[in-house]
Coordinates of C-alpha atoms in Angstrom, one line a residue:
M1 CA -63.0 7.1 16.5
P2 CA -66.3 6.0 18.0
A3 CA -69.2 7.5 16.2
S4 CA -71.0 7.6 19.6
N5 CA -68.5 10.3 20.8
A6 CA -69.9 13.6 19.3
R7 CA -66.9 15.5 20.7
A8 CA -64.4 13.2 18.8
L9 CA -66.3 13.7 15.5
E10 CA -66.1 17.5 16.1
K11 CA -62.3 17.4 16.9
A12 CA -61.7 15.3 13.8
R13 CA -62.2 18.5 11.7
V14 CA -59.0 20.0 12.9
L15 CA -56.7 16.9 13.3
D16 CA -53.6 16.7 11.1
V17 CA -54.8 13.6 9.3
D18 CA -55.7 12.5 5.8
G19 CA -58.8 10.5 6.7
V20 CA -61.2 10.1 9.7
V21 CA -63.0 6.8 10.3
F22 CA -66.3 7.1 12.2
D23 CA -66.5 3.7 13.8
L24 CA -70.0 2.0 14.3
E25 CA -68.4 -1.4 14.9
D26 CA -66.0 -2.4 17.7
A27 CA -65.8 1.0 19.4
V28 CA -69.6 1.1 20.0
V29 CA -71.6 -0.8 22.5
P30 CA -74.7 -2.6 21.2
V31 CA -77.2 -0.2 22.9
G32 CA -75.5 2.7 21.3
K33 CA -75.4 1.5 17.8
G34 CA -78.5 3.4 16.5
E35 CA -77.3 6.7 18.1
A36 CA -73.8 6.2 16.7
R37 CA -75.1 5.7 13.2
S38 CA -77.2 8.8 13.4
Q39 CA -74.3 10.9 14.7
A40 CA -71.9 9.5 12.0
V41 CA -74.3 10.3 9.2
A42 CA -75.0 13.7 10.5
A43 CA -71.4 14.6 10.9
A44 CA -70.5 13.4 7.4
R45 CA -73.4 15.5 5.9
A46 CA -72.5 18.5 7.9
G47 CA -68.9 18.3 6.4
G48 CA -66.3 20.8 7.5
Y49 CA -63.6 18.1 7.3
G50 CA -61.6 19.9 4.5
R51 CA -59.5 17.6 2.4
R52 CA -59.7 14.8 5.0
E53 CA -61.6 11.7 3.7
V54 CA -64.5 10.8 5.8
V55 CA -65.0 7.1 6.1
I56 CA -67.9 5.2 8.0
R57 CA -66.8 1.7 9.3
V58 CA -70.1 -0.3 9.5
N59 CA -71.0 -3.4 11.3
G60 CA -70.7 -6.7 9.7
A61 CA -73.3 -8.2 7.4
G62 CA -74.1 -10.9 10.0
T63 CA -74.9 -8.5 12.8
P64 CA -78.3 -6.9 13.6
W65 CA -77.0 -3.5 12.5
G66 CA -75.1 -4.2 9.3
R67 CA -78.0 -3.7 6.8
D68 CA -79.1 -0.5 8.4
D69 CA -75.6 0.8 8.5
L70 CA -75.1 0.4 4.8
A71 CA -78.4 1.9 4.0
A72 CA -77.5 5.0 6.1
A73 CA -73.9 5.3 4.8
A74 CA -75.0 5.0 1.2
T75 CA -76.3 8.6 1.2
S76 CA -74.3 10.0 4.1
C77 CA -72.0 12.1 2.0
A78 CA -69.0 10.1 3.3
D79 CA -66.1 9.3 0.9
A80 CA -65.9 5.6 1.7
V81 CA -67.5 2.8 3.7
L82 CA -65.2 0.5 5.6
L83 CA -66.3 -3.2 5.8
P84 CA -65.0 -5.1 8.7
K85 CA -63.8 -8.8 8.5
V86 CA -64.1 -9.1 4.7
E87 CA -63.4 -12.7 3.7
S88 CA -64.6 -13.1 0.1
A89 CA -65.3 -11.3 -3.1
A90 CA -69.0 -12.3 -2.6
A91 CA -69.1 -10.3 0.6
V92 CA -67.8 -7.2 -1.2
A93 CA -70.4 -7.7 -4.0
E94 CA -73.2 -8.0 -1.4
A95 CA -72.2 -4.8 0.3
V96 CA -71.9 -2.9 -3.0
A97 CA -75.3 -4.1 -4.1
A98 CA -76.8 -2.9 -0.8
L99 CA -75.2 0.5 -1.2
T100 CA -76.2 0.8 -4.8
A101 CA -79.8 -0.2 -3.9
H102 CA -80.0 2.6 -1.3
G103 CA -78.8 5.3 -3.7
A104 CA -75.0 5.4 -3.1
P105 CA -73.3 7.9 -5.6
P106 CA -70.8 6.3 -7.9
A107 CA -68.0 8.1 -6.1
L108 CA -68.7 6.3 -2.8
S109 CA -65.7 3.9 -2.3
V110 CA -65.6 0.7 -0.3
W111 CA -62.6 0.0 1.9
C112 CA -62.1 -3.7 3.0
M113 CA -60.5 -4.8 6.3
L114 CA -58.3 -7.9 6.1
E115 CA -58.4 -9.2 9.7
T116 CA -58.9 -12.9 9.4
P117 CA -57.0 -15.7 7.8
R118 CA -59.7 -16.3 5.3
G119 CA -59.6 -12.5 4.4
V120 CA -55.9 -12.4 4.0
L121 CA -55.9 -15.5 1.7
A122 CA -58.6 -14.0 -0.5
A123 CA -57.0 -10.5 -0.7
D124 CA -56.6 -10.7 -4.4
A125 CA -60.2 -11.5 -5.1
I126 CA -61.4 -8.9 -2.6
A127 CA -59.2 -6.2 -4.1
A128 CA -60.8 -6.9 -7.5
G129 CA -64.3 -6.0 -6.3
G130 CA -66.3 -3.2 -7.6
R131 CA -66.1 0.2 -5.8
V132 CA -63.0 -1.1 -3.7
G133 CA -60.6 1.7 -3.1
A134 CA -58.4 0.4 -0.2
L135 CA -57.4 -2.6 1.8
V136 CA -57.0 -2.1 5.5
M137 CA -55.1 -4.5 7.7
G138 CA -56.9 -5.5 11.0
T139 CA -53.7 -6.7 12.7
S140 CA -55.2 -7.1 16.3
D141 CA -57.9 -9.5 15.2
L142 CA -55.7 -11.3 12.7
T143 CA -53.0 -11.9 15.5
A144 CA -55.6 -13.5 17.6
D145 CA -57.0 -15.7 14.9
L146 CA -53.5 -16.9 14.0
R147 CA -52.9 -17.7 17.7
A148 CA -49.8 -15.7 17.2
R149 CA -47.9 -13.6 19.7
H150 CA -47.4 -9.8 19.7
T151 CA -43.7 -9.3 18.9
A152 CA -41.7 -6.1 18.5
G153 CA -40.9 -6.9 15.0
R154 CA -44.4 -8.2 14.1
E155 CA -42.8 -11.3 12.5
P156 CA -46.0 -13.4 12.7
L157 CA -47.7 -10.9 10.6
L158 CA -45.2 -10.1 7.9
L159 CA -46.6 -12.6 5.3
S160 CA -50.1 -11.2 5.8
L161 CA -49.0 -7.6 5.6
A162 CA -47.0 -8.3 2.4
L163 CA -50.1 -10.2 0.9
C164 CA -52.2 -7.1 1.6
V165 CA -49.7 -4.7 -0.2
L166 CA -49.3 -7.2 -3.1
A167 CA -53.1 -7.4 -3.7
A168 CA -53.5 -3.7 -3.4
R169 CA -50.8 -2.8 -5.8
A170 CA -52.0 -5.5 -8.3
H171 CA -55.4 -3.6 -8.4
G172 CA -54.3 -0.2 -8.0
L173 CA -55.6 0.3 -4.4
A174 CA -54.4 2.1 -1.3
A175 CA -53.1 -0.1 1.5
L176 CA -53.1 0.9 5.1
D177 CA -51.5 -0.8 8.0
G178 CA -53.3 -1.7 11.2
V179 CA -53.4 0.1 14.5
H180 CA -50.8 0.2 17.3
L181 CA -52.8 -0.4 20.5
D182 CA -50.2 0.7 23.2
L183 CA -50.4 4.4 23.3
A184 CA -47.6 4.7 25.8
D185 CA -45.2 2.7 23.3
T186 CA -44.1 5.6 21.1
A187 CA -40.9 3.7 20.1
G188 CA -42.9 0.6 19.0
L189 CA -45.3 2.8 17.1
E190 CA -42.4 4.5 15.2
R191 CA -40.9 1.1 14.6
A192 CA -44.2 -0.2 13.2
C193 CA -44.7 2.9 11.0
R194 CA -41.1 2.5 9.5
Q195 CA -41.9 -1.2 8.8
A196 CA -45.1 -0.5 7.1
R197 CA -43.6 2.2 5.0
D198 CA -40.7 -0.1 4.0
L199 CA -43.2 -2.9 3.1
G200 CA -45.0 -0.5 0.8
F201 CA -48.0 0.6 2.8
D202 CA -49.4 4.1 2.0
G203 CA -50.2 4.9 5.6
K204 CA -51.2 3.6 9.0
T205 CA -54.6 3.6 10.9
L206 CA -54.4 5.2 14.3
I207 CA -56.5 5.3 17.4
H208 CA -55.4 8.5 19.2
P209 CA -54.3 11.9 18.2
S210 CA -51.1 11.3 20.2
Q211 CA -50.0 8.9 17.4
L212 CA -50.3 11.4 14.6
A213 CA -46.8 13.0 14.7
A214 CA -45.0 9.6 14.5
A215 CA -47.2 8.5 11.5
N216 CA -47.0 11.7 9.6
A217 CA -43.2 12.1 10.1
T218 CA -42.5 8.5 9.0
F219 CA -44.7 8.3 5.9
A220 CA -43.8 11.9 4.6
P221 CA -40.9 12.2 2.2
T222 CA -37.8 13.7 3.8
R223 CA -36.1 16.7 2.4
E224 CA -33.2 14.4 1.2
E225 CA -35.8 12.1 -0.6
V226 CA -37.5 15.1 -2.3
A227 CA -34.1 16.6 -3.3
W228 CA -33.1 13.2 -4.8
A229 CA -36.4 12.8 -6.6
E230 CA -36.0 16.3 -8.2
R231 CA -32.5 15.3 -9.4
V232 CA -33.7 12.1 -10.9
V233 CA -36.5 13.8 -12.8
E234 CA -34.2 16.6 -14.1
A235 CA -31.4 14.2 -15.1
H236 CA -33.7 11.8 -17.0
A237 CA -35.4 14.7 -18.8
A238 CA -32.0 16.0 -19.8
A239 CA -31.0 12.5 -20.9
E240 CA -34.1 12.1 -23.2
R241 CA -33.6 15.5 -24.7
S242 CA -30.1 14.2 -25.7
G243 CA -31.6 11.1 -27.2
Q244 CA -30.6 8.7 -24.2
G245 CA -33.0 6.5 -22.2
V246 CA -31.0 6.4 -19.1
A247 CA -29.0 8.8 -16.9
L248 CA -26.6 8.9 -14.0
V249 CA -27.4 10.5 -10.7
D250 CA -24.7 10.6 -8.2
G251 CA -23.2 7.6 -10.0
R252 CA -26.4 5.6 -9.9
L253 CA -28.2 4.5 -13.0
V254 CA -31.7 6.0 -13.5
E255 CA -34.4 4.5 -15.7
N256 CA -38.0 5.1 -16.3
L257 CA -39.1 3.1 -13.3
H258 CA -37.0 5.4 -11.0
V259 CA -38.4 8.4 -12.7
E260 CA -42.1 7.3 -12.1
D261 CA -41.2 6.6 -8.5
A262 CA -39.6 10.0 -8.1
K263 CA -42.7 11.7 -9.6
R264 CA -44.9 9.8 -7.2
L265 CA -42.8 11.0 -4.2
L266 CA -42.8 14.6 -5.5
A267 CA -46.6 14.5 -6.0
L268 CA -46.9 13.3 -2.4
A269 CA -44.7 16.0 -1.1
G270 CA -46.7 18.6 -3.0
A271 CA -49.9 17.3 -1.7
I272 CA -48.6 17.5 1.9
A273 CA -47.3 21.1 1.3
G274 CA -50.6 22.2 -0.2
G275 CA -53.0 20.3 1.8
A276 CA -54.2 22.4 4.8
G277 CA -55.2 20.2 7.6
T278 CA -53.6 17.1 6.1
G279 CA -50.4 15.5 7.4
T280 CA -49.4 12.9 4.8
A281 CA -50.9 9.9 3.1
G282 CA -49.9 8.3 6.3
S283 CA -52.6 8.9 9.1
T284 CA -56.2 7.6 9.2

């Protein structure tokens, strides 16, 4: 949401999301950059966002505002700083050094947007950077840079999306899919959410509250999935007690890898059930 919109920053305190991004970059006109920065920092320091992660998206290092954005975000009490158009590990290191120099606490995370061909190709090196906590796809800019077309199945982006997830998983990071720009296209949003979930993304970035229901419903475990996960954990525990390393659940072989995945799903379901004001790991 534009950090220049004070009403939006206030409304974010009650939205059914896991994270809110106060945008200082694309959503703010040049003459409003300073005011947006001040409002974002004030809102983050004021708090009241519950368990929602508060993220400030700064302007790029090559802009007139990037350095001041990082300086302000360093001690803003935000949970993370989102860097746009990251294309190298050096860019991450430079931003981390600036944050550290301005007193950023150790817990302040850096999220990196992959929205250019160079950025996608450098995903592994970027993900290895210090403080990096998440990779975020910038699908709109990437589509333009690829000179690709917007298709219902997002076929031109599948390789890039997969590389993002691959790099995130290799380094233990979160991976978030890009935005869906057509607010009237609910079916398209739902399709993109399902695709992102199936590719392995943890969630999807959104641009309007009307998109929350679709994202939360898609990324949340279903009752059937939760029930299956519970049976997997129980069956494997019973097998171990009897000295066996594998078990059968509804005729399917269950091993350690299935148990770990089941435990992850149950933890997610538990976080959703116990997280007032948060929908799933799915909406930012």
